[in-house]
PDB file of C-alpha atoms in Angstrom:
ATOM      1  CA  MET A   1     -19.028  35.055 -28.427  1.00 38.00           C
ATOM      2  CA  LYS A   2     -22.151  33.006 -28.753  1.00 35.00           C
ATOM      3  CA  LYS A   3     -22.991  34.583 -32.057  1.00 39.00           C
ATOM      4  CA  ARG A   4     -19.654  34.013 -33.341  1.00 40.00           C
ATOM      5  CA  TRP A   5     -19.604  30.285 -33.053  1.00 40.00           C
ATOM      6  CA  GLY A   6     -23.418  29.969 -33.521  1.00 40.00           C
ATOM      7  CA  ILE A   7     -22.848  30.918 -37.119  1.00 39.00           C
ATOM      8  CA  PHE A   8     -21.353  27.634 -38.053  1.00 40.00           C
ATOM      9  CA  PRO A   9     -24.144  25.163 -37.325  1.00 39.00           C
ATOM     10  CA  GLY A  10     -26.256  27.186 -39.700  1.00 43.00           C
ATOM     11  CA  LEU A  11     -23.483  27.077 -42.420  1.00 46.00           C
ATOM     12  CA  PHE A  12     -25.011  23.691 -43.818  1.00 43.00           C
ATOM     13  CA  LEU A  13     -28.349  25.375 -44.198  1.00 35.00           C
ATOM     14  CA  SER A  14     -27.189  28.486 -45.536  1.00 44.00           C
ATOM     15  CA  THR A  15     -25.128  26.706 -48.104  1.00 42.00           C
ATOM     16  CA  ALA A  16     -28.125  24.614 -49.243  1.00 39.00           C
ATOM     17  CA  VAL A  17     -29.842  27.946 -49.624  1.00 34.00           C
ATOM     18  CA  ILE A  18     -27.165  29.965 -51.100  1.00 37.00           C
ATOM     19  CA  LEU A  19     -25.556  27.345 -52.975  1.00 37.00           C
ATOM     20  CA  SER A  20     -29.095  25.882 -54.280  1.00 35.00           C
ATOM     21  CA  GLY A  21      -7.753  26.733 -72.917  1.00 38.00           C
ATOM     22  CA  CYS A  22      -5.816  24.149 -73.919  1.00 40.00           C
ATOM     23  CA  GLY A  23      -3.580  22.861 -71.245  1.00 42.00           C
ATOM     24  CA  GLY A  24       0.139  21.580 -71.109  1.00 43.00           C
ATOM     25  CA  GLN A  25       3.155  21.551 -73.089  1.00 45.00           C
ATOM     26  CA  SER A  26       2.954  18.139 -74.665  1.00 42.00           C
ATOM     27  CA  SER A  27       5.569  16.391 -76.756  1.00 38.00           C
ATOM     28  CA  PRO A  28       4.762  16.372 -80.313  1.00 34.00           C
ATOM     29  CA  ALA A  29       5.111  12.702 -80.691  1.00 34.00           C
ATOM     30  CA  SER A  30       1.954  10.858 -81.305  1.00 34.00           C
ATOM     31  CA  VAL A  31       0.533   8.573 -78.730  1.00 38.00           C
ATOM     32  CA  THR A  32       1.582   5.012 -79.050  1.00 38.00           C
ATOM     33  CA  PRO A  33      -0.209   1.890 -77.690  1.00 38.00           C
ATOM     34  CA  SER A  34       1.300  -0.015 -75.084  1.00 37.00           C
ATOM     35  CA  GLU A  35       1.249  -3.952 -74.823  1.00 39.00           C
ATOM     36  CA  GLY A  36      -1.948  -3.926 -72.977  1.00 40.00           C
ATOM     37  CA  GLY A  37      -3.821  -1.740 -75.608  1.00 40.00           C
ATOM     38  CA  THR A  38      -3.973   1.250 -73.599  1.00 53.00           C
ATOM     39  CA  GLN A  39      -2.425   4.738 -74.592  1.00 63.00           C
ATOM     40  CA  ALA A  40       1.295   5.505 -73.400  1.00 78.00           C
ATOM     41  CA  ALA A  41       1.413   8.708 -71.309  1.00 85.00           C
ATOM     42  CA  LYS A  42       2.628  11.893 -73.148  1.00 93.00           C
ATOM     43  CA  ALA A  43       5.112  14.079 -71.487  1.00 96.00           C
ATOM     44  CA  HIS A  44       3.771  17.415 -69.959  1.00 97.00           C
ATOM     45  CA  ILE A  45       5.493  20.499 -68.327  1.00 98.00           C
ATOM     46  CA  LEU A  46       3.558  21.526 -65.542  1.00 98.00           C
ATOM     47  CA  LYS A  47       3.966  25.356 -64.684  1.00 98.00           C
ATOM     48  CA  VAL A  48       2.573  25.921 -61.177  1.00 98.00           C
ATOM     49  CA  ALA A  49       1.809  29.704 -60.473  1.00 98.00           C
ATOM     50  CA  ASN A  50       1.394  31.482 -57.172  1.00 97.00           C
ATOM     51  CA  TYR A  51       1.756  34.879 -55.507  1.00 94.00           C
ATOM     52  CA  PHE A  52       3.493  33.787 -52.432  1.00 94.00           C
ATOM     53  CA  ALA A  53       7.095  34.508 -51.597  1.00 91.00           C
ATOM     54  CA  THR A  54       9.654  31.906 -52.123  1.00 95.00           C
ATOM     55  CA  ASP A  55       9.982  31.062 -48.410  1.00 92.00           C
ATOM     56  CA  HIS A  56       6.349  30.907 -47.871  1.00 93.00           C
ATOM     57  CA  PRO A  57       4.905  27.493 -46.394  1.00 95.00           C
ATOM     58  CA  GLN A  58       2.924  27.359 -49.868  1.00 97.00           C
ATOM     59  CA  ASN A  59       6.186  27.195 -51.830  1.00 97.00           C
ATOM     60  CA  VAL A  60       8.218  25.067 -49.318  1.00 97.00           C
ATOM     61  CA  ALA A  61       5.317  22.436 -49.582  1.00 98.00           C
ATOM     62  CA  LEU A  62       5.356  22.617 -53.525  1.00 98.00           C
ATOM     63  CA  ARG A  63       9.132  22.189 -53.521  1.00 98.00           C
ATOM     64  CA  GLU A  64       9.381  19.462 -50.850  1.00 98.00           C
ATOM     65  CA  LYS A  65       6.317  17.485 -51.725  1.00 98.00           C
ATOM     66  CA  PHE A  66       4.335  18.312 -54.914  1.00 98.00           C
ATOM     67  CA  GLN A  67       7.399  18.569 -57.147  1.00 98.00           C
ATOM     68  CA  LYS A  68       9.179  15.687 -55.804  1.00 98.00           C
ATOM     69  CA  ILE A  69       5.963  13.099 -55.773  1.00 98.00           C
ATOM     70  CA  VAL A  70       5.031  13.993 -59.202  1.00 98.00           C
ATOM     71  CA  GLU A  71       8.399  13.745 -61.015  1.00 98.00           C
ATOM     72  CA  ALA A  72       9.293  10.782 -59.069  1.00 97.00           C
ATOM     73  CA  LYS A  73       6.149   8.841 -59.696  1.00 98.00           C
ATOM     74  CA  SER A  74       5.587  10.024 -63.244  1.00 97.00           C
ATOM     75  CA  ASP A  75       8.620   8.248 -64.623  1.00 93.00           C
ATOM     76  CA  GLY A  76       9.662  11.577 -66.162  1.00 90.00           C
ATOM     77  CA  THR A  77       6.569  12.117 -68.175  1.00 96.00           C
ATOM     78  CA  LEU A  78       5.599  15.196 -65.652  1.00 98.00           C
ATOM     79  CA  GLN A  79       7.984  17.710 -65.071  1.00 98.00           C
ATOM     80  CA  VAL A  80       7.028  20.538 -62.406  1.00 98.00           C
ATOM     81  CA  GLN A  81       8.296  24.072 -62.664  1.00 98.00           C
ATOM     82  CA  ILE A  82       7.294  26.472 -59.885  1.00 98.00           C
ATOM     83  CA  TYR A  83       6.671  29.995 -60.476  1.00 98.00           C
ATOM     84  CA  ASP A  84       6.261  31.865 -57.141  1.00 97.00           C
ATOM     85  CA  ASN A  85       6.127  35.585 -56.014  1.00 94.00           C
ATOM     86  CA  SER A  86       3.578  36.697 -58.806  1.00 94.00           C
ATOM     87  CA  LYS A  87       6.315  35.790 -61.485  1.00 96.00           C
ATOM     88  CA  LEU A  88       3.434  34.771 -64.003  1.00 97.00           C
ATOM     89  CA  GLY A  89       1.339  37.627 -62.799  1.00 94.00           C
ATOM     90  CA  ALA A  90      -0.910  38.848 -59.912  1.00 91.00           C
ATOM     91  CA  GLU A  91      -3.694  36.455 -58.603  1.00 93.00           C
ATOM     92  CA  LYS A  92      -6.117  37.424 -61.291  1.00 93.00           C
ATOM     93  CA  GLU A  93      -3.553  36.925 -64.229  1.00 95.00           C
ATOM     94  CA  LEU A  94      -2.534  33.483 -62.842  1.00 96.00           C
ATOM     95  CA  TYR A  95      -6.072  32.406 -62.465  1.00 97.00           C
ATOM     96  CA  ASP A  96      -6.843  33.507 -65.909  1.00 97.00           C
ATOM     97  CA  GLY A  97      -3.891  31.892 -67.322  1.00 98.00           C
ATOM     98  CA  VAL A  98      -4.708  28.574 -65.761  1.00 98.00           C
ATOM     99  CA  ARG A  99      -8.427  29.023 -67.178  1.00 98.00           C
ATOM    100  CA  ASN A 100      -7.096  29.501 -70.801  1.00 97.00           C
ATOM    101  CA  GLY A 101      -4.395  27.060 -70.479  1.00 97.00           C
ATOM    102  CA  THR A 102      -1.385  29.301 -70.891  1.00 98.00           C
ATOM    103  CA  ILE A 103      -0.459  28.258 -67.381  1.00 98.00           C
ATOM    104  CA  GLU A 104      -1.062  24.376 -66.498  1.00 98.00           C
ATOM    105  CA  MET A 105      -1.602  24.882 -62.691  1.00 98.00           C
ATOM    106  CA  GLY A 106      -2.033  27.488 -59.954  1.00 98.00           C
ATOM    107  CA  ILE A 107      -2.722  28.141 -56.378  1.00 98.00           C
ATOM    108  CA  PRO A 108      -5.138  31.168 -56.337  1.00 96.00           C
ATOM    109  CA  GLY A 109      -7.122  32.312 -53.339  1.00 94.00           C
ATOM    110  CA  LEU A 110     -11.059  32.707 -53.806  1.00 94.00           C
ATOM    111  CA  ILE A 111     -10.851  35.215 -56.780  1.00 92.00           C
ATOM    112  CA  MET A 112     -13.345  33.241 -58.621  1.00 94.00           C
ATOM    113  CA  GLN A 113     -15.933  33.972 -56.066  1.00 90.00           C
ATOM    114  CA  ALA A 114     -17.397  37.161 -58.048  1.00 85.00           C
ATOM    115  CA  ASP A 115     -18.593  34.532 -60.623  1.00 91.00           C
ATOM    116  CA  ILE A 116     -19.288  31.633 -58.623  1.00 93.00           C
ATOM    117  CA  PRO A 117     -21.025  32.879 -55.349  1.00 90.00           C
ATOM    118  CA  LYS A 118     -20.759  29.674 -53.357  1.00 92.00           C
ATOM    119  CA  MET A 119     -16.819  30.110 -53.351  1.00 94.00           C
ATOM    120  CA  ALA A 120     -17.294  33.144 -51.034  1.00 91.00           C
ATOM    121  CA  VAL A 121     -18.580  30.986 -48.140  1.00 90.00           C
ATOM    122  CA  GLY A 122     -14.873  30.164 -47.126  1.00 90.00           C
ATOM    123  CA  GLU A 123     -14.238  33.738 -46.472  1.00 92.00           C
ATOM    124  CA  TRP A 124     -17.240  34.813 -44.221  1.00 93.00           C
ATOM    125  CA  PRO A 125     -15.978  36.891 -41.250  1.00 95.00           C
ATOM    126  CA  PHE A 126     -15.248  35.555 -37.888  1.00 95.00           C
ATOM    127  CA  LEU A 127     -16.488  32.129 -38.972  1.00 94.00           C
ATOM    128  CA  PHE A 128     -13.779  29.650 -37.862  1.00 94.00           C
ATOM    129  CA  LYS A 129     -12.290  29.174 -34.537  1.00 90.00           C
ATOM    130  CA  ASP A 130      -9.028  27.462 -35.350  1.00 94.00           C
ATOM    131  CA  PHE A 131      -6.927  25.748 -38.043  1.00 94.00           C
ATOM    132  CA  ALA A 132      -8.613  22.310 -37.246  1.00 95.00           C
ATOM    133  CA  HIS A 133     -11.988  23.683 -37.802  1.00 96.00           C
ATOM    134  CA  ALA A 134     -11.232  25.283 -41.177  1.00 96.00           C
ATOM    135  CA  LYS A 135      -9.416  22.247 -42.236  1.00 96.00           C
ATOM    136  CA  LYS A 136     -12.487  19.937 -41.509  1.00 96.00           C
ATOM    137  CA  VAL A 137     -14.760  22.414 -43.320  1.00 96.00           C
ATOM    138  CA  PHE A 138     -12.723  22.764 -46.613  1.00 97.00           C
ATOM    139  CA  GLN A 139     -11.592  19.153 -46.932  1.00 94.00           C
ATOM    140  CA  GLY A 140     -15.116  17.867 -46.088  1.00 95.00           C
ATOM    141  CA  PRO A 141     -18.456  18.122 -47.887  1.00 96.00           C
ATOM    142  CA  ILE A 142     -18.733  21.879 -47.986  1.00 95.00           C
ATOM    143  CA  GLY A 143     -15.285  22.219 -49.572  1.00 96.00           C
ATOM    144  CA  LYS A 144     -16.237  19.658 -52.222  1.00 96.00           C
ATOM    145  CA  GLU A 145     -19.493  21.513 -52.787  1.00 96.00           C
ATOM    146  CA  MET A 146     -17.963  24.916 -53.154  1.00 96.00           C
ATOM    147  CA  THR A 147     -15.714  23.655 -55.992  1.00 97.00           C
ATOM    148  CA  GLU A 148     -18.267  21.548 -58.069  1.00 96.00           C
ATOM    149  CA  GLU A 149     -18.867  24.316 -60.612  1.00 96.00           C
ATOM    150  CA  LEU A 150     -15.322  25.324 -61.314  1.00 97.00           C
ATOM    151  CA  GLU A 151     -14.752  22.941 -64.052  1.00 97.00           C
ATOM    152  CA  SER A 152     -17.968  23.684 -65.756  1.00 97.00           C
ATOM    153  CA  LYS A 153     -17.945  27.258 -65.576  1.00 97.00           C
ATOM    154  CA  HIS A 154     -14.557  28.331 -65.530  1.00 98.00           C
ATOM    155  CA  GLY A 155     -12.459  25.261 -66.943  1.00 98.00           C
ATOM    156  CA  VAL A 156     -10.356  24.569 -64.156  1.00 98.00           C
ATOM    157  CA  HIS A 157     -10.250  21.366 -62.235  1.00 98.00           C
ATOM    158  CA  PRO A 158      -9.931  21.577 -58.506  1.00 98.00           C
ATOM    159  CA  LEU A 159      -7.360  19.267 -56.763  1.00 98.00           C
ATOM    160  CA  ALA A 160      -6.783  20.141 -53.187  1.00 98.00           C
ATOM    161  CA  TRP A 161      -7.507  22.832 -50.501  1.00 98.00           C
ATOM    162  CA  SER A 162      -4.574  24.421 -48.844  1.00 97.00           C
ATOM    163  CA  ALA A 163      -4.276  27.271 -46.323  1.00 96.00           C
ATOM    164  CA  ASN A 164      -3.435  30.965 -46.374  1.00 94.00           C
ATOM    165  CA  GLY A 165      -4.327  31.361 -42.770  1.00 95.00           C
ATOM    166  CA  PHE A 166      -6.250  33.630 -40.286  1.00 97.00           C
ATOM    167  CA  ARG A 167      -6.020  37.386 -41.627  1.00 97.00           C
ATOM    168  CA  MET A 168      -4.881  40.122 -39.361  1.00 97.00           C
ATOM    169  CA  PHE A 169      -4.342  43.864 -39.873  1.00 98.00           C
ATOM    170  CA  SER A 170      -1.008  45.244 -40.027  1.00 98.00           C
ATOM    171  CA  SER A 171      -0.661  49.029 -39.878  1.00 98.00           C
ATOM    172  CA  ASN A 172       1.459  52.026 -39.184  1.00 96.00           C
ATOM    173  CA  ARG A 173      -0.081  52.627 -36.046  1.00 96.00           C
ATOM    174  CA  THR A 174      -1.817  50.714 -33.167  1.00 98.00           C
ATOM    175  CA  ILE A 175      -5.261  49.477 -33.596  1.00 98.00           C
ATOM    176  CA  ALA A 176      -6.749  48.872 -29.899  1.00 97.00           C
ATOM    177  CA  SER A 177     -10.434  49.808 -30.413  1.00 97.00           C
ATOM    178  CA  LEU A 178     -13.050  49.975 -33.313  1.00 97.00           C
ATOM    179  CA  ASP A 179     -12.515  53.725 -33.227  1.00 97.00           C
ATOM    180  CA  ASP A 180      -8.821  53.262 -34.387  1.00 98.00           C
ATOM    181  CA  PHE A 181     -10.029  51.711 -37.662  1.00 98.00           C
ATOM    182  CA  LYS A 182     -11.715  55.178 -38.736  1.00 96.00           C
ATOM    183  CA  GLY A 183      -9.895  56.821 -41.471  1.00 94.00           C
ATOM    184  CA  LEU A 184      -7.192  54.050 -41.598  1.00 97.00           C
ATOM    185  CA  ARG A 185      -6.345  53.468 -45.207  1.00 98.00           C
ATOM    186  CA  VAL A 186      -6.132  49.756 -45.750  1.00 98.00           C
ATOM    187  CA  ARG A 187      -5.156  47.547 -48.838  1.00 97.00           C
ATOM    188  CA  MET A 188      -7.545  44.654 -49.281  1.00 95.00           C
ATOM    189  CA  PRO A 189      -8.013  42.041 -52.206  1.00 90.00           C
ATOM    190  CA  ASN A 190     -10.582  43.255 -54.804  1.00 88.00           C
ATOM    191  CA  ILE A 191     -13.146  40.834 -53.590  1.00 87.00           C
ATOM    192  CA  PRO A 192     -16.652  42.022 -52.164  1.00 87.00           C
ATOM    193  CA  ASN A 193     -16.635  40.304 -48.928  1.00 88.00           C
ATOM    194  CA  TYR A 194     -13.214  41.930 -47.940  1.00 92.00           C
ATOM    195  CA  ILE A 195     -14.074  45.444 -49.295  1.00 94.00           C
ATOM    196  CA  THR A 196     -17.588  45.351 -47.331  1.00 95.00           C
ATOM    197  CA  LEU A 197     -15.978  44.002 -44.151  1.00 96.00           C
ATOM    198  CA  GLY A 198     -13.271  46.809 -44.343  1.00 97.00           C
ATOM    199  CA  LYS A 199     -15.648  49.359 -44.836  1.00 97.00           C
ATOM    200  CA  LEU A 200     -18.072  48.291 -41.978  1.00 97.00           C
ATOM    201  CA  LEU A 201     -15.220  48.315 -39.508  1.00 98.00           C
ATOM    202  CA  GLY A 202     -14.640  51.827 -40.556  1.00 97.00           C
ATOM    203  CA  THR A 203     -11.415  51.732 -42.743  1.00 98.00           C
ATOM    204  CA  ASN A 204     -10.964  53.275 -46.340  1.00 97.00           C
ATOM    205  CA  VAL A 205     -10.273  50.365 -48.439  1.00 97.00           C
ATOM    206  CA  THR A 206      -7.982  50.473 -51.336  1.00 97.00           C
ATOM    207  CA  PRO A 207      -8.011  47.339 -53.365  1.00 95.00           C
ATOM    208  CA  MET A 208      -4.754  46.319 -55.116  1.00 92.00           C
ATOM    209  CA  PRO A 209      -2.721  43.273 -56.159  1.00 90.00           C
ATOM    210  CA  ILE A 210      -0.522  41.715 -53.606  1.00 89.00           C
ATOM    211  CA  SER A 211       2.527  42.431 -55.702  1.00 89.00           C
ATOM    212  CA  GLU A 212       1.944  46.219 -55.298  1.00 94.00           C
ATOM    213  CA  VAL A 213       1.496  46.115 -51.426  1.00 96.00           C
ATOM    214  CA  PHE A 214       5.114  46.861 -50.366  1.00 96.00           C
ATOM    215  CA  THR A 215       5.469  49.892 -52.422  1.00 97.00           C
ATOM    216  CA  ALA A 216       2.076  51.140 -51.323  1.00 97.00           C
ATOM    217  CA  LEU A 217       2.899  50.803 -47.713  1.00 97.00           C
ATOM    218  CA  GLU A 218       6.529  52.205 -48.088  1.00 97.00           C
ATOM    219  CA  GLN A 219       5.097  55.335 -50.051  1.00 97.00           C
ATOM    220  CA  LYS A 220       2.339  55.567 -47.539  1.00 95.00           C
ATOM    221  CA  VAL A 221      -0.235  55.403 -50.131  1.00 97.00           C
ATOM    222  CA  VAL A 222      -2.005  53.083 -47.645  1.00 97.00           C
ATOM    223  CA  ASP A 223      -1.497  52.697 -43.902  1.00 97.00           C
ATOM    224  CA  GLY A 224      -1.944  49.067 -43.559  1.00 98.00           C
ATOM    225  CA  GLN A 225      -3.201  45.821 -45.081  1.00 98.00           C
ATOM    226  CA  ASP A 226      -4.694  42.479 -43.903  1.00 97.00           C
ATOM    227  CA  ASN A 227      -3.124  39.032 -44.474  1.00 95.00           C
ATOM    228  CA  PRO A 228      -1.761  36.270 -42.313  1.00 96.00           C
ATOM    229  CA  ILE A 229       1.467  36.993 -40.460  1.00 96.00           C
ATOM    230  CA  ALA A 230       3.338  34.462 -42.506  1.00 93.00           C
ATOM    231  CA  THR A 231       2.682  36.577 -45.508  1.00 93.00           C
ATOM    232  CA  LEU A 232       3.737  39.657 -43.576  1.00 95.00           C
ATOM    233  CA  ARG A 233       6.902  37.943 -42.773  1.00 95.00           C
ATOM    234  CA  ALA A 234       7.636  36.323 -46.142  1.00 91.00           C
ATOM    235  CA  SER A 235       6.849  39.452 -48.130  1.00 92.00           C
ATOM    236  CA  GLY A 236       9.099  41.819 -45.860  1.00 95.00           C
ATOM    237  CA  TRP A 237       6.265  44.218 -45.233  1.00 97.00           C
ATOM    238  CA  TYR A 238       7.469  44.281 -41.666  1.00 97.00           C
ATOM    239  CA  GLU A 239       9.892  46.849 -42.840  1.00 97.00           C
ATOM    240  CA  VAL A 240       7.307  49.443 -43.515  1.00 97.00           C
ATOM    241  CA  GLN A 241       4.905  48.549 -40.725  1.00 97.00           C
ATOM    242  CA  SER A 242       4.904  49.001 -36.971  1.00 98.00           C
ATOM    243  CA  ASP A 243       1.776  47.097 -35.613  1.00 98.00           C
ATOM    244  CA  VAL A 244      -0.336  43.970 -35.969  1.00 98.00           C
ATOM    245  CA  LEU A 245      -3.805  43.497 -34.776  1.00 98.00           C
ATOM    246  CA  GLU A 246      -4.382  39.789 -33.992  1.00 98.00           C
ATOM    247  CA  SER A 247      -7.819  40.173 -35.255  1.00 97.00           C
ATOM    248  CA  ARG A 248      -8.375  36.741 -36.935  1.00 97.00           C
ATOM    249  CA  HIS A 249     -11.148  38.495 -38.682  1.00 97.00           C
ATOM    250  CA  MET A 250     -11.288  35.941 -41.621  1.00 96.00           C
ATOM    251  CA  PHE A 251      -9.594  32.719 -42.679  1.00 96.00           C
ATOM    252  CA  SER A 252      -8.272  32.713 -46.248  1.00 94.00           C
ATOM    253  CA  PRO A 253      -7.653  29.240 -48.041  1.00 96.00           C
ATOM    254  CA  ASN A 254      -5.930  28.510 -51.346  1.00 97.00           C
ATOM    255  CA  LEU A 255      -6.773  25.982 -54.027  1.00 98.00           C
ATOM    256  CA  TYR A 256      -4.657  23.908 -56.081  1.00 98.00           C
ATOM    257  CA  ILE A 257      -6.213  23.803 -59.429  1.00 98.00           C
ATOM    258  CA  ILE A 258      -5.234  22.639 -63.047  1.00 98.00           C
ATOM    259  CA  ASN A 259      -6.495  23.577 -66.561  1.00 98.00           C
ATOM    260  CA  ALA A 260      -9.558  21.245 -67.239  1.00 98.00           C
ATOM    261  CA  LYS A 261      -8.580  20.558 -70.856  1.00 98.00           C
ATOM    262  CA  LEU A 262      -4.978  19.516 -69.923  1.00 98.00           C
ATOM    263  CA  TRP A 263      -6.468  17.262 -66.975  1.00 98.00           C
ATOM    264  CA  ASN A 264      -8.633  15.506 -69.498  1.00 97.00           C
ATOM    265  CA  GLN A 265      -5.701  14.873 -71.734  1.00 97.00           C
ATOM    266  CA  LEU A 266      -3.758  13.126 -68.930  1.00 98.00           C
ATOM    267  CA  THR A 267      -3.814   9.233 -68.390  1.00 97.00           C
ATOM    268  CA  PRO A 268      -5.670   7.991 -65.223  1.00 97.00           C
ATOM    269  CA  ASP A 269      -2.401   7.228 -63.836  1.00 97.00           C
ATOM    270  CA  GLN A 270      -1.071  10.666 -64.358  1.00 98.00           C
ATOM    271  CA  GLN A 271      -4.293  12.088 -62.919  1.00 98.00           C
ATOM    272  CA  THR A 272      -3.846   9.971 -59.878  1.00 98.00           C
ATOM    273  CA  ILE A 273      -0.217  11.020 -59.354  1.00 98.00           C
ATOM    274  CA  ILE A 274      -1.160  14.683 -59.498  1.00 98.00           C
ATOM    275  CA  GLU A 275      -4.268  14.570 -57.366  1.00 98.00           C
ATOM    276  CA  GLU A 276      -2.349  12.614 -54.588  1.00 98.00           C
ATOM    277  CA  ALA A 277       0.679  14.799 -54.824  1.00 98.00           C
ATOM    278  CA  ALA A 278      -1.565  17.988 -54.379  1.00 98.00           C
ATOM    279  CA  LYS A 279      -3.319  16.396 -51.461  1.00 98.00           C
ATOM    280  CA  ALA A 280      -0.133  15.602 -49.739  1.00 98.00           C
ATOM    281  CA  SER A 281       1.359  19.050 -50.519  1.00 98.00           C
ATOM    282  CA  ALA A 282      -1.638  20.713 -49.268  1.00 98.00           C
ATOM    283  CA  ASP A 283      -1.801  18.739 -45.991  1.00 97.00           C
ATOM    284  CA  TYR A 284       1.800  19.528 -45.543  1.00 98.00           C
ATOM    285  CA  GLU A 285       1.402  23.219 -46.065  1.00 97.00           C
ATOM    286  CA  TRP A 286      -1.610  23.225 -43.683  1.00 97.00           C
ATOM    287  CA  GLU A 287       0.935  21.842 -41.021  1.00 96.00           C
ATOM    288  CA  LEU A 288       3.755  24.191 -41.785  1.00 96.00           C
ATOM    289  CA  LEU A 289       1.554  27.265 -41.667  1.00 94.00           C
ATOM    290  CA  GLU A 290      -0.177  26.442 -38.334  1.00 94.00           C
ATOM    291  CA  LYS A 291       3.278  25.499 -36.637  1.00 93.00           C
ATOM    292  CA  SER A 292       4.856  28.695 -37.984  1.00 93.00           C
ATOM    293  CA  TYR A 293       2.635  31.163 -36.212  1.00 94.00           C
ATOM    294  CA  GLU A 294       4.671  31.551 -32.906  1.00 93.00           C
ATOM    295  CA  ASP A 295       7.881  31.598 -34.884  1.00 95.00           C
ATOM    296  CA  ASP A 296       6.464  34.239 -37.276  1.00 96.00           C
ATOM    297  CA  LYS A 297       5.298  36.288 -34.323  1.00 97.00           C
ATOM    298  CA  LYS A 298       8.653  36.206 -32.552  1.00 97.00           C
ATOM    299  CA  PHE A 299      10.640  37.002 -35.778  1.00 97.00           C
ATOM    300  CA  LEU A 300       8.265  39.963 -36.318  1.00 98.00           C
ATOM    301  CA  GLN A 301       8.435  41.117 -32.640  1.00 98.00           C
ATOM    302  CA  GLU A 302      12.282  40.954 -32.908  1.00 98.00           C
ATOM    303  CA  LYS A 303      11.926  43.298 -35.972  1.00 97.00           C
ATOM    304  CA  GLY A 304      10.101  45.830 -33.824  1.00 97.00           C
ATOM    305  CA  ILE A 305       6.511  44.850 -34.631  1.00 98.00           C
ATOM    306  CA  LYS A 306       4.035  45.438 -31.747  1.00 98.00           C
ATOM    307  CA  PHE A 307       1.180  42.853 -31.421  1.00 98.00           C
ATOM    308  CA  THR A 308      -2.176  43.677 -30.126  1.00 98.00           C
ATOM    309  CA  GLU A 309      -4.459  40.989 -28.959  1.00 97.00           C
ATOM    310  CA  PRO A 310      -8.105  42.451 -28.900  1.00 97.00           C
ATOM    311  CA  ASP A 311      -9.906  41.711 -25.558  1.00 96.00           C
ATOM    312  CA  ASP A 312     -13.450  40.351 -25.673  1.00 96.00           C
ATOM    313  CA  SER A 313     -15.108  43.717 -25.778  1.00 97.00           C
ATOM    314  CA  PHE A 314     -13.073  44.727 -28.955  1.00 97.00           C
ATOM    315  CA  ARG A 315     -13.864  41.495 -30.589  1.00 97.00           C
ATOM    316  CA  ARG A 316     -17.335  41.608 -30.013  1.00 97.00           C
ATOM    317  CA  ALA A 317     -17.499  45.049 -31.524  1.00 97.00           C
ATOM    318  CA  MET A 318     -15.659  44.080 -34.473  1.00 98.00           C
ATOM    319  CA  GLU A 319     -18.206  41.003 -34.886  1.00 97.00           C
ATOM    320  CA  SER A 320     -20.996  43.409 -34.313  1.00 97.00           C
ATOM    321  CA  ALA A 321     -19.846  45.651 -36.782  1.00 97.00           C
ATOM    322  CA  ALA A 322     -19.581  42.809 -39.642  1.00 97.00           C
ATOM    323  CA  GLY A 323     -23.180  41.934 -38.897  1.00 96.00           C
ATOM    324  CA  PRO A 324     -24.674  43.809 -41.981  1.00 96.00           C
ATOM    325  CA  LEU A 325     -22.433  41.639 -44.228  1.00 94.00           C
ATOM    326  CA  TYR A 326     -24.279  38.603 -42.768  1.00 93.00           C
ATOM    327  CA  ASP A 327     -27.605  40.299 -43.224  1.00 92.00           C
ATOM    328  CA  ASP A 328     -26.856  40.580 -46.899  1.00 88.00           C
ATOM    329  CA  ILE A 329     -25.490  36.930 -47.219  1.00 84.00           C
ATOM    330  CA  TYR A 330     -28.691  35.456 -45.580  1.00 83.00           C
TER     331      TYR A 330
END
């Protein structure tokens, strides 16, 4: 395990080396000066898109925190509409929508890392030891540095880091050793780090959007997938899977983003309201997701899912198999 946690102290050095639209539905009325000479706020509808199921902590936090805070504090100038469960498209579509301004806001994962390599840092395998560790990194200087090119390169303004969680493999058979990965057909996101890791572990990787996973599992196009168990539960995939390997092979964050052109049209007060609401919502989601793990595990076990906790030998074998990915990174 020394190698596993020895990676993190070098993260600052490695980031130093590796890391060296029109938005918003505005009212047609013209902006009028207020008594103080400043411009009055225009009204905007903020469509917030994501690919998570309705009951996932991401959407619970959006409804209970972000929407309520924004609408209450903006005096009606900002209205929030939540589009969950890929209603406005899969991750790539919703991210592109925020980039070009057809969608005001979104909560994607790190799909932008193909164009902005520093965004990949957060999903290096076997890097984080627990939620507190991950949260400290993403909400600290490294998280800020990771997002510093998003606005200039992609036209999106970052607001807050939220959590998807520790990824684990679900499958239609038990995975108890590295040999059990051989020949396993696994859906993974179409992101280089994921695909490389899956191949290094011995699986046959099939990239596809998250909206297609249930059907692919049901029809046995793939044997398994990797996601936090909150997603496994909220998306109903337990109906077509039998096992979960608690591999914790990667931590996946999510990011609240807003179209940059829209952001720059907002008043300073509106910007502050949105930013503070996003941070409050994201913090609440981190809390919900971490607390839900045992409840999610119990629920899945009651649905017949068998959980396998890898022993030290198996975990070391997985970390060793991932070694070439770090060789490429460094």
